[in-house]
Short mmCIF file of C-alpha atoms in Angstrom, two decimals:
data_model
loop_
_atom_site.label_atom_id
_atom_site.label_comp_id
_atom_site.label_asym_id
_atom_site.label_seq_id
_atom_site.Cartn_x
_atom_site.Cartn_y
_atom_site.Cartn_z
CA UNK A 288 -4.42 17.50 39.60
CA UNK A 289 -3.94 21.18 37.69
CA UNK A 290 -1.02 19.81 36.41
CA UNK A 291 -1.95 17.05 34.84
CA UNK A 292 -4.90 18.87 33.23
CA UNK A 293 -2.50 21.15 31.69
CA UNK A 294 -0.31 18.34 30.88
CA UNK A 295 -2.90 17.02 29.05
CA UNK A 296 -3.84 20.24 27.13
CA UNK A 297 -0.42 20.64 25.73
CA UNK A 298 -0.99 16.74 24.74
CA UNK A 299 -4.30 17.46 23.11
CA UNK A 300 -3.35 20.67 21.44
CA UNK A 301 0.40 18.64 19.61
CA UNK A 302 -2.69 15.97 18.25
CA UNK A 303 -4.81 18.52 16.87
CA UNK A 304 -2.28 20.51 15.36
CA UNK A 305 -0.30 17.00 14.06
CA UNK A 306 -3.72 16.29 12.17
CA UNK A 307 -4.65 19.99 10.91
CA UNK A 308 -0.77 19.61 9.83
CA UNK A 309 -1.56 16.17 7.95
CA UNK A 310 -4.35 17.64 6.28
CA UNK A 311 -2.21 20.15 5.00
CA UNK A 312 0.36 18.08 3.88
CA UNK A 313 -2.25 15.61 2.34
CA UNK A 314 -3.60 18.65 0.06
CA UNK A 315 -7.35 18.39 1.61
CA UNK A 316 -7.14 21.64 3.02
CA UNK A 317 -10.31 22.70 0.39
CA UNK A 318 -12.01 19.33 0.75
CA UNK A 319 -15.34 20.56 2.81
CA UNK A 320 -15.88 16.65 4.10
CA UNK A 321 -12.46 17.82 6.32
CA UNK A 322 -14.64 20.94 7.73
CA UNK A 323 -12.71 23.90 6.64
CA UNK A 324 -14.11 26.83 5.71
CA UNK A 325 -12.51 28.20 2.68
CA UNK A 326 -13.95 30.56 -0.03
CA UNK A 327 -14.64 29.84 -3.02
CA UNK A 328 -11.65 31.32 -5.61
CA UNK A 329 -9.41 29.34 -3.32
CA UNK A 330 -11.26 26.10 -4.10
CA UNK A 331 -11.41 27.17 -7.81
CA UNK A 332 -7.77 28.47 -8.10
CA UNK A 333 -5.10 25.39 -8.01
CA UNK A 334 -2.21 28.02 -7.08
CA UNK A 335 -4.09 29.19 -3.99
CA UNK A 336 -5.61 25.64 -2.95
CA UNK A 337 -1.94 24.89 -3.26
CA UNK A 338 -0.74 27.80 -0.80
CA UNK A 339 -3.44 27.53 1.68
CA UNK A 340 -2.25 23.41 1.82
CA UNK A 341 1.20 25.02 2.47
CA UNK A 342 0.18 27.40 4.54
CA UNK A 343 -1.56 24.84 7.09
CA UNK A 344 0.98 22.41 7.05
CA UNK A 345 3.72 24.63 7.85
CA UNK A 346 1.95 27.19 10.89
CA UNK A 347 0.19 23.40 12.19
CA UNK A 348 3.45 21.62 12.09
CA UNK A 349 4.92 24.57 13.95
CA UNK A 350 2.20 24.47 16.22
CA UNK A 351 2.92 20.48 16.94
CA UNK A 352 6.22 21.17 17.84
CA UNK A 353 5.75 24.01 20.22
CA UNK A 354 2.91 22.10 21.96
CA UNK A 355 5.23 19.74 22.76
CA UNK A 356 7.90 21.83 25.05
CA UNK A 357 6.14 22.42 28.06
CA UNK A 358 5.63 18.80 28.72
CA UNK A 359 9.04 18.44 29.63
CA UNK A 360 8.66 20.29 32.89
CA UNK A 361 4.95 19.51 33.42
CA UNK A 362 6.13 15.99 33.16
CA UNK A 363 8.85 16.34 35.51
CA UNK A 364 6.33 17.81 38.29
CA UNK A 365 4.16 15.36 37.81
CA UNK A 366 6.82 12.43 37.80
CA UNK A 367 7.95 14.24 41.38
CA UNK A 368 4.96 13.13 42.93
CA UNK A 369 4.46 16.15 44.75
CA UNK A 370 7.90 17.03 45.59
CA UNK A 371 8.26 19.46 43.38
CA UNK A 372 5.91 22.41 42.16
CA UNK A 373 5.58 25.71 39.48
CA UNK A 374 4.43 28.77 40.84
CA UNK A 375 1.58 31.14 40.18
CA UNK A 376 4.06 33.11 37.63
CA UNK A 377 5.23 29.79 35.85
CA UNK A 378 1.48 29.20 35.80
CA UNK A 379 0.88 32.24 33.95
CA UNK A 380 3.56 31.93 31.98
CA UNK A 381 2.13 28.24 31.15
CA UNK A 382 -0.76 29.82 30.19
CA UNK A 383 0.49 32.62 27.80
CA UNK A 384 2.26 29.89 26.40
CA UNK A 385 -0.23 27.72 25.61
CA UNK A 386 -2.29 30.97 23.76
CA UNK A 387 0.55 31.43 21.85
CA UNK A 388 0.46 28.27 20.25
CA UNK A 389 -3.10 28.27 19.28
CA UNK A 390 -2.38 31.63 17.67
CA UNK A 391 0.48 29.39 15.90
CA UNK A 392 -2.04 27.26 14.65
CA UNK A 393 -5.01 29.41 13.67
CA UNK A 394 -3.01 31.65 11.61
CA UNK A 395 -3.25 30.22 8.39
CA UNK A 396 -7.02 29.67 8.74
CA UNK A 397 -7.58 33.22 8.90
CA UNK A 398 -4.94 34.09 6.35
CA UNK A 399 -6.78 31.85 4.14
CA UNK A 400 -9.57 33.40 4.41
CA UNK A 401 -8.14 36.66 2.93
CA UNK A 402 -6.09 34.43 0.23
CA UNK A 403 -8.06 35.25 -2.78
CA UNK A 404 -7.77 39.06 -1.89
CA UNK A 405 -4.14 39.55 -2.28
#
């Protein structure tokens, strides 16, 4: 049962950072109706709406892709039906993973909200 709830976490975090990605690629990264929070000389200024719809695109699609790793073994565990298991360590290590790739994809949400600083 653990497994496939971390099975499907790694699932659910590759959607969410495919459609952050899309919105980035889609250059709606400033549209509030989308629920970002971006200030206000980003909105104004089309070179930094343009880098902060780079920005998100490329950390979310990187994010996408990382997500998607781990459910190569996860999967095979699960396809095992029970004959096979990860330990506490590859647990942990599961789980660092997984925090590292929501740092992935948060980074250019905070670096966009120092854009209009730099």
């Amino acid at each position: 049962m653990a497994y496939m709830f971390i099975f499907g976490c790694f699932c659910v975090l590759g959607v969410v950072s495919m459609l952050a990605a899309r919105v980035g690629y889609r250059g709606e990264v400033c549209n509030k109706s989308i629920g970002y929070d971006v200030p206000a000389e980003v909105k104004s200024d089309p070179a930094l709406r343009k880098r902060a719809n780079q920005l998100v695109a490329f950390w979310c699609t990187g994010a996408a892709v990382l997500s998607v790793a781990p459910l190569v073994p996860i999967g095979s565990v699960i396809l095992s039906g029970g004959g096979k298991s990860v330990s506490t360590w590859g647990l942990v290590v599961f789980a660092l993973y997984g925090m590292a790739v929501v740092i992935v994809g948060a980074y250019p949400f905070e670096k966009i909200k120092h854009l209009g600083g730099d």
